[in-house]
PDB file of C-alpha atoms in Angstrom:
ATOM      1  CA  MET A   1      18.423 172.625 244.291  1.00 53.00           C
ATOM      2  CA  ILE A   2      20.082 174.279 247.270  1.00 51.00           C
ATOM      3  CA  GLU A   3      19.975 177.799 245.864  1.00 54.00           C
ATOM      4  CA  VAL A   4      16.443 177.582 244.485  1.00 50.00           C
ATOM      5  CA  LEU A   5      15.063 176.142 247.736  1.00 52.00           C
ATOM      6  CA  LEU A   6      16.674 178.839 249.857  1.00 53.00           C
ATOM      7  CA  GLY A   7      15.728 181.553 247.386  1.00 54.00           C
ATOM      8  CA  GLU A   8      12.110 180.414 247.153  1.00 50.00           C
ATOM      9  CA  VAL A   9      11.642 180.736 250.907  1.00 51.00           C
ATOM     10  CA  GLY A  10      13.722 183.911 251.070  1.00 51.00           C
ATOM     11  CA  ARG A  11      11.280 185.702 248.777  1.00 51.00           C
ATOM     12  CA  ARG A  12       8.554 185.212 251.385  1.00 48.00           C
ATOM     13  CA  ILE A  13      10.467 186.699 254.303  1.00 45.00           C
ATOM     14  CA  ASN A  14       9.566 190.291 255.161  1.00 44.00           C
ATOM     15  CA  ASP A  15      12.302 192.840 254.566  1.00 50.00           C
ATOM     16  CA  ARG A  16      13.661 193.764 257.992  1.00 59.00           C
ATOM     17  CA  TRP A  17      17.097 194.696 256.699  1.00 57.00           C
ATOM     18  CA  LEU A  18      17.243 198.235 258.085  1.00 60.00           C
ATOM     19  CA  THR A  19      16.268 197.397 261.647  1.00 62.00           C
ATOM     20  CA  ARG A  20      18.672 194.464 261.751  1.00 71.00           C
ATOM     21  CA  ALA A  21      21.584 196.172 260.050  1.00 74.00           C
ATOM     22  CA  LEU A  22      21.620 199.550 261.759  1.00 78.00           C
ATOM     23  CA  GLY A  23      22.528 198.274 265.241  1.00 82.00           C
ATOM     24  CA  PRO A  24      25.438 196.032 264.158  1.00 88.00           C
ATOM     25  CA  GLY A  25      26.518 198.757 261.726  1.00 88.00           C
ATOM     26  CA  LEU A  26      26.735 201.374 264.452  1.00 87.00           C
ATOM     27  CA  LEU A  27      28.609 198.919 266.671  1.00 89.00           C
ATOM     28  CA  TRP A  28      31.117 198.246 263.899  1.00 91.00           C
ATOM     29  CA  CYS A  29      31.547 201.988 263.329  1.00 89.00           C
ATOM     30  CA  ALA A  30      32.307 202.400 267.048  1.00 86.00           C
ATOM     31  CA  VAL A  31      34.904 199.623 266.944  1.00 88.00           C
ATOM     32  CA  ALA A  32      36.416 201.093 263.768  1.00 88.00           C
ATOM     33  CA  ALA A  33      36.592 204.550 265.331  1.00 84.00           C
ATOM     34  CA  PHE A  34      38.319 203.119 268.390  1.00 81.00           C
ATOM     35  CA  ALA A  35      40.735 201.167 266.170  1.00 80.00           C
ATOM     36  CA  VAL A  36      41.899 204.228 264.244  1.00 78.00           C
ATOM     37  CA  LEU A  37      41.705 206.669 267.152  1.00 70.00           C
ATOM     38  CA  PRO A  38      44.870 208.793 266.885  1.00 64.00           C
ATOM     39  CA  GLY A  39      45.054 209.678 270.583  1.00 58.00           C
ATOM     40  CA  ARG A  40      44.829 206.085 271.840  1.00 60.00           C
ATOM     41  CA  LYS A  41      47.905 205.290 273.965  1.00 60.00           C
ATOM     42  CA  ALA A  42      47.271 201.578 274.523  1.00 60.00           C
ATOM     43  CA  VAL A  43      45.410 198.692 272.919  1.00 65.00           C
ATOM     44  CA  PHE A  44      42.563 198.968 275.425  1.00 62.00           C
ATOM     45  CA  ASP A  45      42.748 202.689 276.145  1.00 59.00           C
ATOM     46  CA  VAL A  46      39.059 203.034 276.949  1.00 63.00           C
ATOM     47  CA  HIS A  47      39.680 206.156 279.009  1.00 63.00           C
ATOM     48  CA  GLY A  48      41.373 207.868 276.081  1.00 62.00           C
ATOM     49  CA  ALA A  49      38.546 206.868 273.767  1.00 62.00           C
ATOM     50  CA  ALA A  50      35.997 208.244 276.220  1.00 64.00           C
ATOM     51  CA  LEU A  51      37.854 211.550 276.412  1.00 63.00           C
ATOM     52  CA  ALA A  52      38.025 211.754 272.621  1.00 63.00           C
ATOM     53  CA  ALA A  53      34.294 211.074 272.363  1.00 65.00           C
ATOM     54  CA  ALA A  54      33.574 213.727 275.016  1.00 65.00           C
ATOM     55  CA  ASP A  55      35.679 216.259 273.121  1.00 66.00           C
ATOM     56  CA  ALA A  56      33.791 215.469 269.917  1.00 63.00           C
ATOM     57  CA  LEU A  57      30.446 215.926 271.646  1.00 65.00           C
ATOM     58  CA  ASP A  58      31.594 219.229 273.149  1.00 66.00           C
ATOM     59  CA  HIS A  59      32.610 220.374 269.692  1.00 65.00           C
ATOM     60  CA  LEU A  60      29.131 219.586 268.387  1.00 62.00           C
ATOM     61  CA  LYS A  61      27.390 221.239 271.316  1.00 68.00           C
ATOM     62  CA  ASP A  62      25.159 224.124 270.251  1.00 67.00           C
ATOM     63  CA  ARG A  63      25.932 223.355 266.597  1.00 72.00           C
ATOM     64  CA  VAL A  64      22.721 221.681 265.529  1.00 68.00           C
ATOM     65  CA  SER A  65      23.431 221.748 261.798  1.00 75.00           C
ATOM     66  CA  LEU A  66      26.872 220.213 262.225  1.00 68.00           C
ATOM     67  CA  ALA A  67      25.474 217.586 264.606  1.00 70.00           C
ATOM     68  CA  VAL A  68      22.825 216.635 262.045  1.00 75.00           C
ATOM     69  CA  VAL A  69      25.457 216.310 259.319  1.00 79.00           C
ATOM     70  CA  VAL A  70      27.756 214.215 261.507  1.00 74.00           C
ATOM     71  CA  GLY A  71      24.856 212.022 262.632  1.00 77.00           C
ATOM     72  CA  SER A  72      23.775 211.495 259.027  1.00 84.00           C
ATOM     73  CA  LEU A  73      27.320 210.544 258.058  1.00 86.00           C
ATOM     74  CA  VAL A  74      27.513 208.040 260.898  1.00 86.00           C
ATOM     75  CA  VAL A  75      24.209 206.447 259.870  1.00 86.00           C
ATOM     76  CA  ALA A  76      25.352 206.369 256.234  1.00 88.00           C
ATOM     77  CA  ALA A  77      28.623 204.727 257.278  1.00 89.00           C
ATOM     78  CA  ALA A  78      26.695 202.129 259.302  1.00 89.00           C
ATOM     79  CA  ALA A  79      24.436 201.432 256.310  1.00 87.00           C
ATOM     80  CA  ALA A  80      27.453 201.103 254.006  1.00 91.00           C
ATOM     81  CA  ALA A  81      29.086 198.709 256.452  1.00 92.00           C
ATOM     82  CA  ALA A  82      25.876 196.680 256.528  1.00 90.00           C
ATOM     83  CA  VAL A  83      25.899 196.405 252.734  1.00 90.00           C
ATOM     84  CA  CYS A  84      29.512 195.212 252.850  1.00 92.00           C
ATOM     85  CA  ALA A  85      28.617 192.729 255.600  1.00 92.00           C
ATOM     86  CA  GLN A  86      25.809 191.321 253.484  1.00 90.00           C
ATOM     87  CA  ALA A  87      28.145 190.945 250.512  1.00 92.00           C
ATOM     88  CA  ALA A  88      30.729 189.171 252.680  1.00 94.00           C
ATOM     89  CA  GLY A  89      27.941 187.043 254.139  1.00 92.00           C
ATOM     90  CA  ARG A  90      26.887 185.907 250.668  1.00 91.00           C
ATOM     91  CA  VAL A  91      30.438 184.725 250.062  1.00 92.00           C
ATOM     92  CA  ALA A  92      30.365 182.864 253.392  1.00 93.00           C
ATOM     93  CA  ARG A  93      27.042 181.307 252.414  1.00 92.00           C
ATOM     94  CA  HIS A  94      28.515 179.942 249.167  1.00 91.00           C
ATOM     95  CA  VAL A  95      31.458 178.563 251.118  1.00 92.00           C
ATOM     96  CA  TRP A  96      29.185 176.902 253.667  1.00 93.00           C
ATOM     97  CA  LEU A  97      26.950 175.452 250.954  1.00 91.00           C
ATOM     98  CA  GLY A  98      29.980 173.999 249.177  1.00 89.00           C
ATOM     99  CA  SER A  99      29.603 176.147 246.055  1.00 84.00           C
ATOM    100  CA  TRP A 100      33.290 176.774 245.395  1.00 88.00           C
ATOM    101  CA  PRO A 101      33.847 178.119 241.857  1.00 85.00           C
ATOM    102  CA  GLY A 102      37.006 178.402 239.786  1.00 84.00           C
ATOM    103  CA  PRO A 103      40.265 177.006 241.184  1.00 86.00           C
ATOM    104  CA  ALA A 104      38.561 176.425 244.525  1.00 87.00           C
ATOM    105  CA  GLY A 105      36.488 173.775 242.753  1.00 87.00           C
ATOM    106  CA  ARG A 106      39.478 171.442 242.706  1.00 89.00           C
ATOM    107  CA  VAL A 107      39.872 171.947 246.442  1.00 92.00           C
ATOM    108  CA  ALA A 108      36.170 171.192 246.858  1.00 92.00           C
ATOM    109  CA  VAL A 109      36.564 167.908 244.983  1.00 92.00           C
ATOM    110  CA  ALA A 110      39.500 166.879 247.186  1.00 94.00           C
ATOM    111  CA  VAL A 111      37.716 167.843 250.418  1.00 94.00           C
ATOM    112  CA  THR A 112      34.552 166.031 249.307  1.00 93.00           C
ATOM    113  CA  ALA A 113      36.555 162.890 248.527  1.00 94.00           C
ATOM    114  CA  ARG A 114      38.134 162.937 251.983  1.00 95.00           C
ATOM    115  CA  ARG A 115      34.770 163.443 253.679  1.00 93.00           C
ATOM    116  CA  ARG A 116      33.265 160.623 251.632  1.00 93.00           C
ATOM    117  CA  ALA A 117      36.118 158.245 252.445  1.00 93.00           C
ATOM    118  CA  ALA A 118      35.859 159.064 256.138  1.00 93.00           C
ATOM    119  CA  ALA A 119      32.103 158.422 256.048  1.00 91.00           C
ATOM    120  CA  VAL A 120      32.609 155.073 254.309  1.00 92.00           C
ATOM    121  CA  ARG A 121      35.147 153.999 256.944  1.00 92.00           C
ATOM    122  CA  ARG A 122      32.853 155.090 259.759  1.00 91.00           C
ATOM    123  CA  ILE A 123      29.854 153.255 258.278  1.00 90.00           C
ATOM    124  CA  ALA A 124      31.918 150.106 257.700  1.00 90.00           C
ATOM    125  CA  ALA A 125      33.135 150.163 261.309  1.00 90.00           C
ATOM    126  CA  GLN A 126      29.520 150.398 262.461  1.00 88.00           C
ATOM    127  CA  ARG A 127      28.510 147.517 260.138  1.00 86.00           C
ATOM    128  CA  ARG A 128      25.761 149.561 258.554  1.00 87.00           C
ATOM    129  CA  VAL A 129      24.572 149.854 254.953  1.00 85.00           C
ATOM    130  CA  VAL A 130      23.843 153.350 253.655  1.00 83.00           C
ATOM    131  CA  PRO A 131      22.675 154.253 250.125  1.00 82.00           C
ATOM    132  CA  ALA A 132      25.459 155.844 248.079  1.00 85.00           C
ATOM    133  CA  VAL A 133      23.370 158.954 247.508  1.00 85.00           C
ATOM    134  CA  TYR A 134      23.453 159.623 251.257  1.00 87.00           C
ATOM    135  CA  LEU A 135      27.254 159.770 251.344  1.00 90.00           C
ATOM    136  CA  PRO A 136      28.949 163.199 251.314  1.00 91.00           C
ATOM    137  CA  ALA A 137      28.778 164.842 247.897  1.00 91.00           C
ATOM    138  CA  ARG A 138      29.778 168.380 248.873  1.00 92.00           C
ATOM    139  CA  PRO A 139      32.818 169.699 250.735  1.00 94.00           C
ATOM    140  CA  THR A 140      30.769 171.018 253.675  1.00 94.00           C
ATOM    141  CA  TRP A 141      28.310 169.493 256.124  1.00 94.00           C
ATOM    142  CA  ILE A 142      25.822 172.337 255.615  1.00 94.00           C
ATOM    143  CA  GLY A 143      25.798 171.878 251.852  1.00 93.00           C
ATOM    144  CA  ASP A 144      25.300 168.134 252.205  1.00 93.00           C
ATOM    145  CA  ARG A 145      22.491 168.489 254.722  1.00 93.00           C
ATOM    146  CA  ILE A 146      20.443 170.768 252.499  1.00 91.00           C
ATOM    147  CA  ARG A 147      21.271 168.662 249.436  1.00 90.00           C
ATOM    148  CA  LEU A 148      20.049 165.576 251.258  1.00 91.00           C
ATOM    149  CA  ALA A 149      16.597 167.119 251.619  1.00 91.00           C
ATOM    150  CA  ASP A 150      16.176 166.666 247.865  1.00 90.00           C
ATOM    151  CA  ASP A 151      17.786 163.223 247.738  1.00 90.00           C
ATOM    152  CA  ARG A 152      15.833 161.900 250.718  1.00 91.00           C
ATOM    153  CA  VAL A 153      12.530 163.079 249.236  1.00 92.00           C
ATOM    154  CA  ALA A 154      13.457 161.498 245.889  1.00 92.00           C
ATOM    155  CA  ALA A 155      14.483 158.244 247.575  1.00 89.00           C
ATOM    156  CA  GLN A 156      11.306 158.013 249.648  1.00 91.00           C
ATOM    157  CA  TYR A 157       8.643 159.354 247.291  1.00 93.00           C
ATOM    158  CA  GLY A 158      10.259 159.587 243.831  1.00 92.00           C
ATOM    159  CA  LEU A 159       9.462 163.313 243.722  1.00 93.00           C
ATOM    160  CA  ARG A 160      11.978 166.062 242.932  1.00 92.00           C
ATOM    161  CA  LEU A 161      11.940 168.667 245.676  1.00 91.00           C
ATOM    162  CA  GLY A 162      13.132 171.445 243.368  1.00 88.00           C
ATOM    163  CA  LEU A 163      10.024 170.895 241.221  1.00 91.00           C
ATOM    164  CA  ILE A 164       7.334 170.314 243.831  1.00 93.00           C
ATOM    165  CA  TRP A 165       8.374 172.887 246.438  1.00 92.00           C
ATOM    166  CA  PRO A 166       6.895 176.066 244.835  1.00 90.00           C
ATOM    167  CA  ARG A 167       3.557 174.252 244.417  1.00 91.00           C
ATOM    168  CA  LEU A 168       3.729 172.597 247.813  1.00 92.00           C
ATOM    169  CA  TRP A 169       4.245 176.008 249.404  1.00 92.00           C
ATOM    170  CA  LEU A 170       0.766 177.026 248.231  1.00 90.00           C
ATOM    171  CA  LEU A 171      -0.735 174.091 250.145  1.00 91.00           C
ATOM    172  CA  LEU A 172       1.024 174.790 253.440  1.00 90.00           C
ATOM    173  CA  GLY A 173      -1.063 176.420 256.127  1.00 85.00           C
ATOM    174  CA  ALA A 174      -0.059 179.632 257.857  1.00 88.00           C
ATOM    175  CA  ASP A 175       1.669 177.733 260.659  1.00 88.00           C
ATOM    176  CA  GLY A 176       3.648 175.583 258.232  1.00 88.00           C
ATOM    177  CA  ARG A 177       4.826 178.576 256.234  1.00 90.00           C
ATOM    178  CA  THR A 178       5.815 180.380 259.417  1.00 91.00           C
ATOM    179  CA  ASP A 179       7.914 177.434 260.592  1.00 91.00           C
ATOM    180  CA  VAL A 180       9.757 177.254 257.276  1.00 91.00           C
ATOM    181  CA  MET A 181      10.374 181.009 257.130  1.00 91.00           C
ATOM    182  CA  GLN A 182      11.604 181.156 260.714  1.00 91.00           C
ATOM    183  CA  ALA A 183      14.092 178.359 260.046  1.00 90.00           C
ATOM    184  CA  ARG A 184      15.307 180.109 256.895  1.00 90.00           C
ATOM    185  CA  ASP A 185      15.487 183.387 258.820  1.00 90.00           C
ATOM    186  CA  ARG A 186      17.823 181.785 261.366  1.00 92.00           C
ATOM    187  CA  LEU A 187      20.119 180.729 258.545  1.00 91.00           C
ATOM    188  CA  ASP A 188      20.070 184.251 257.099  1.00 89.00           C
ATOM    189  CA  ARG A 189      21.012 185.715 260.473  1.00 91.00           C
ATOM    190  CA  ALA A 190      23.970 183.346 260.733  1.00 93.00           C
ATOM    191  CA  VAL A 191      25.101 184.305 257.227  1.00 92.00           C
ATOM    192  CA  THR A 192      24.911 188.018 258.053  1.00 92.00           C
ATOM    193  CA  SER A 193      26.841 187.443 261.291  1.00 93.00           C
ATOM    194  CA  ALA A 194      29.595 185.831 259.248  1.00 94.00           C
ATOM    195  CA  GLY A 195      29.725 188.982 257.129  1.00 94.00           C
ATOM    196  CA  TRP A 196      30.174 191.131 260.233  1.00 94.00           C
ATOM    197  CA  ALA A 197      32.935 188.778 261.358  1.00 95.00           C
ATOM    198  CA  VAL A 198      34.785 189.502 258.107  1.00 95.00           C
ATOM    199  CA  LEU A 199      34.385 193.253 258.594  1.00 95.00           C
ATOM    200  CA  HIS A 200      35.770 193.042 262.118  1.00 94.00           C
ATOM    201  CA  LEU A 201      38.717 190.993 260.872  1.00 94.00           C
ATOM    202  CA  ALA A 202      39.409 193.772 258.364  1.00 93.00           C
ATOM    203  CA  LEU A 203      40.200 196.103 261.281  1.00 92.00           C
ATOM    204  CA  THR A 204      43.061 193.898 262.486  1.00 92.00           C
ATOM    205  CA  PRO A 205      45.891 196.000 260.925  1.00 90.00           C
ATOM    206  CA  TRP A 206      44.797 198.972 263.053  1.00 86.00           C
ATOM    207  CA  TRP A 207      43.723 197.125 266.218  1.00 85.00           C
ATOM    208  CA  TRP A 208      44.793 193.501 266.731  1.00 87.00           C
ATOM    209  CA  PRO A 209      42.000 192.554 269.209  1.00 89.00           C
ATOM    210  CA  ALA A 210      39.618 192.960 266.255  1.00 90.00           C
ATOM    211  CA  ALA A 211      41.005 189.632 265.015  1.00 93.00           C
ATOM    212  CA  LEU A 212      39.846 187.923 268.215  1.00 93.00           C
ATOM    213  CA  LEU A 213      36.457 189.578 267.961  1.00 92.00           C
ATOM    214  CA  GLY A 214      36.066 188.609 264.306  1.00 93.00           C
ATOM    215  CA  ALA A 215      37.247 185.039 264.855  1.00 95.00           C
ATOM    216  CA  THR A 216      34.847 184.557 267.771  1.00 95.00           C
ATOM    217  CA  LEU A 217      31.933 185.990 265.826  1.00 94.00           C
ATOM    218  CA  GLY A 218      32.825 183.811 262.826  1.00 94.00           C
ATOM    219  CA  ALA A 219      32.915 180.641 264.925  1.00 95.00           C
ATOM    220  CA  VAL A 220      29.556 181.439 266.515  1.00 95.00           C
ATOM    221  CA  SER A 221      28.093 182.212 263.076  1.00 95.00           C
ATOM    222  CA  TRP A 222      29.290 178.877 261.696  1.00 95.00           C
ATOM    223  CA  TRP A 223      27.820 176.970 264.648  1.00 95.00           C
ATOM    224  CA  ARG A 224      24.510 178.820 264.267  1.00 95.00           C
ATOM    225  CA  ALA A 225      24.501 178.139 260.525  1.00 95.00           C
ATOM    226  CA  ARG A 226      24.932 174.386 261.080  1.00 94.00           C
ATOM    227  CA  SER A 227      22.042 174.348 263.517  1.00 94.00           C
ATOM    228  CA  ALA A 228      19.835 176.492 261.277  1.00 94.00           C
ATOM    229  CA  ALA A 229      20.607 174.448 258.150  1.00 94.00           C
ATOM    230  CA  GLY A 230      19.717 171.218 259.926  1.00 94.00           C
ATOM    231  CA  LEU A 231      16.469 172.677 261.233  1.00 94.00           C
ATOM    232  CA  PHE A 232      15.567 174.150 257.842  1.00 94.00           C
ATOM    233  CA  ALA A 233      16.141 170.850 256.025  1.00 93.00           C
ATOM    234  CA  ASP A 234      14.166 168.916 258.664  1.00 94.00           C
ATOM    235  CA  ILE A 235      11.187 171.268 258.394  1.00 94.00           C
ATOM    236  CA  VAL A 236      11.229 171.151 254.588  1.00 93.00           C
ATOM    237  CA  GLU A 237      11.269 167.355 254.659  1.00 94.00           C
ATOM    238  CA  ALA A 238       8.473 167.322 257.243  1.00 94.00           C
ATOM    239  CA  SER A 239       6.397 169.601 255.005  1.00 93.00           C
ATOM    240  CA  VAL A 240       6.828 167.167 252.133  1.00 94.00           C
ATOM    241  CA  ASP A 241       6.010 164.194 254.380  1.00 94.00           C
ATOM    242  CA  LEU A 242       2.728 165.767 255.460  1.00 92.00           C
ATOM    243  CA  ARG A 243       1.589 167.444 252.233  1.00 92.00           C
ATOM    244  CA  HIS A 244       2.961 165.569 249.228  1.00 93.00           C
ATOM    245  CA  ARG A 245      -0.161 163.408 248.882  1.00 93.00           C
ATOM    246  CA  ASN A 246      -2.333 166.527 248.876  1.00 92.00           C
ATOM    247  CA  LEU A 247      -0.166 168.002 246.132  1.00 93.00           C
ATOM    248  CA  VAL A 248      -0.400 164.869 244.004  1.00 93.00           C
ATOM    249  CA  ALA A 249      -4.179 164.864 244.380  1.00 92.00           C
ATOM    250  CA  GLU A 250      -4.444 168.595 243.608  1.00 93.00           C
ATOM    251  CA  LEU A 251      -2.513 167.980 240.385  1.00 91.00           C
ATOM    252  CA  GLY A 252      -5.180 165.504 239.309  1.00 90.00           C
ATOM    253  CA  PHE A 253      -3.463 162.192 239.957  1.00 91.00           C
ATOM    254  CA  PRO A 254      -5.191 159.360 241.846  1.00 89.00           C
ATOM    255  CA  VAL A 255      -4.078 158.826 245.428  1.00 87.00           C
ATOM    256  CA  GLU A 256      -5.165 155.712 247.312  1.00 85.00           C
ATOM    257  CA  GLU A 257      -5.996 156.231 250.960  1.00 83.00           C
ATOM    258  CA  GLY A 258      -3.350 154.774 253.262  1.00 80.00           C
ATOM    259  CA  ARG A 259      -1.021 153.730 250.426  1.00 87.00           C
ATOM    260  CA  PRO A 260       2.169 155.437 249.190  1.00 89.00           C
ATOM    261  CA  VAL A 261       2.267 157.273 245.895  1.00 90.00           C
ATOM    262  CA  PRO A 262       3.294 154.759 243.185  1.00 91.00           C
ATOM    263  CA  PRO A 263       6.640 155.389 241.440  1.00 90.00           C
ATOM    264  CA  SER A 264       4.851 155.746 238.103  1.00 92.00           C
ATOM    265  CA  THR A 265       2.657 158.506 239.539  1.00 92.00           C
ATOM    266  CA  ALA A 266       5.653 160.274 241.057  1.00 92.00           C
ATOM    267  CA  ALA A 267       7.420 160.159 237.679  1.00 91.00           C
ATOM    268  CA  ALA A 268       4.322 161.562 235.999  1.00 92.00           C
ATOM    269  CA  VAL A 269       4.168 164.388 238.555  1.00 92.00           C
ATOM    270  CA  ASN A 270       7.823 165.257 237.917  1.00 91.00           C
ATOM    271  CA  ASP A 271       7.218 165.232 234.174  1.00 90.00           C
ATOM    272  CA  LEU A 272       4.158 167.442 234.520  1.00 91.00           C
ATOM    273  CA  LEU A 273       5.911 170.001 236.709  1.00 89.00           C
ATOM    274  CA  HIS A 274       8.958 169.932 234.436  1.00 86.00           C
ATOM    275  CA  LYS A 275       6.562 170.729 231.585  1.00 81.00           C
ATOM    276  CA  GLY A 276       7.256 167.526 229.704  1.00 68.00           C
ATOM    277  CA  ALA A 277      11.016 167.925 229.373  1.00 68.00           C
ATOM    278  CA  SER A 278      12.717 164.567 228.859  1.00 48.00           C
ATOM    279  CA  GLY A 279      14.441 163.007 231.850  1.00 50.00           C
ATOM    280  CA  HIS A 280      12.883 163.233 235.295  1.00 41.00           C
ATOM    281  CA  GLY A 281      16.143 163.044 237.177  1.00 42.00           C
ATOM    282  CA  HIS A 282      19.222 164.844 235.940  1.00 40.00           C
ATOM    283  CA  GLU A 283      17.594 167.564 233.828  1.00 39.00           C
ATOM    284  CA  ALA A 284      14.975 168.413 236.415  1.00 37.00           C
ATOM    285  CA  ARG A 285      17.622 168.691 239.073  1.00 38.00           C
ATOM    286  CA  THR A 286      19.947 170.772 236.899  1.00 32.00           C
ATOM    287  CA  GLY A 287      17.198 173.286 236.295  1.00 34.00           C
ATOM    288  CA  ALA A 288      16.438 173.463 239.995  1.00 33.00           C
ATOM    289  CA  GLU A 289      20.039 174.226 240.917  1.00 38.00           C
ATOM    290  CA  SER A 290      20.200 177.449 238.925  1.00 34.00           C
ATOM    291  CA  GLU A 291      20.837 180.669 240.821  1.00 35.00           C
ATOM    292  CA  PRO A 292      17.591 182.495 241.763  1.00 32.00           C
ATOM    293  CA  THR A 293      16.940 185.910 240.328  1.00 33.00           C
ATOM    294  CA  SER A 294      16.242 187.447 243.707  1.00 31.00           C
TER     295      SER A 294
END
């Protein structure tokens, strides 16, 4: 459900990759050039770096063809760095969402168990009763928060979010779609920032302050991702709260004014959207959790 929900909204976001990637890419190239600068005499030898840059510019002076080639190479290097940052960001996204494959899956199970036990102790101390489905089921808070969007909708309305969301999107007004896309866009920005943090950490062997820069950027990215994930899940749930009755009616099922959708109707809606496949719960959810094609 997590991947399909994020992917479904991501398809609707305009491609602004170049304008967003070029600036951070050029900044990373500048840091990388400073890190490997042969004439640097100290860790923060800004004066030496400035002299080296001035010498390079003097060398390119009155050599238009060479300047064009060098400029093109710098832009290409920035674009390549941006591609690497996006790839690293996708790995960070899977980590944040709790999708830990292979041997890391055993670690995920152990971390999830500890988070669940801690939540049970905290709830017991507060003398509260919480449905089991609301307890941690993933190793990360971000993964659980987005997962809960599906479970909360199912608990309240009996509808499977992975099934109704593509149809519900068609019923959202322009303002509603914009709110959802902006929240998803904030999450994408945090993911990309995490990728740049990894690239800055990669410069540590040549320039140790890059580790501080990368660690700081990674921490900020994680904090932004938590905030963005919470906002995204809240807006998705709000969209369902406001529009699910319209969707049920548009699909041809009776909806009584002022009364909730009956469980039998919700089950029929799930079955219809799942094209009659048996089992409204597990199978529908398994199909929704497949990796999107885009």
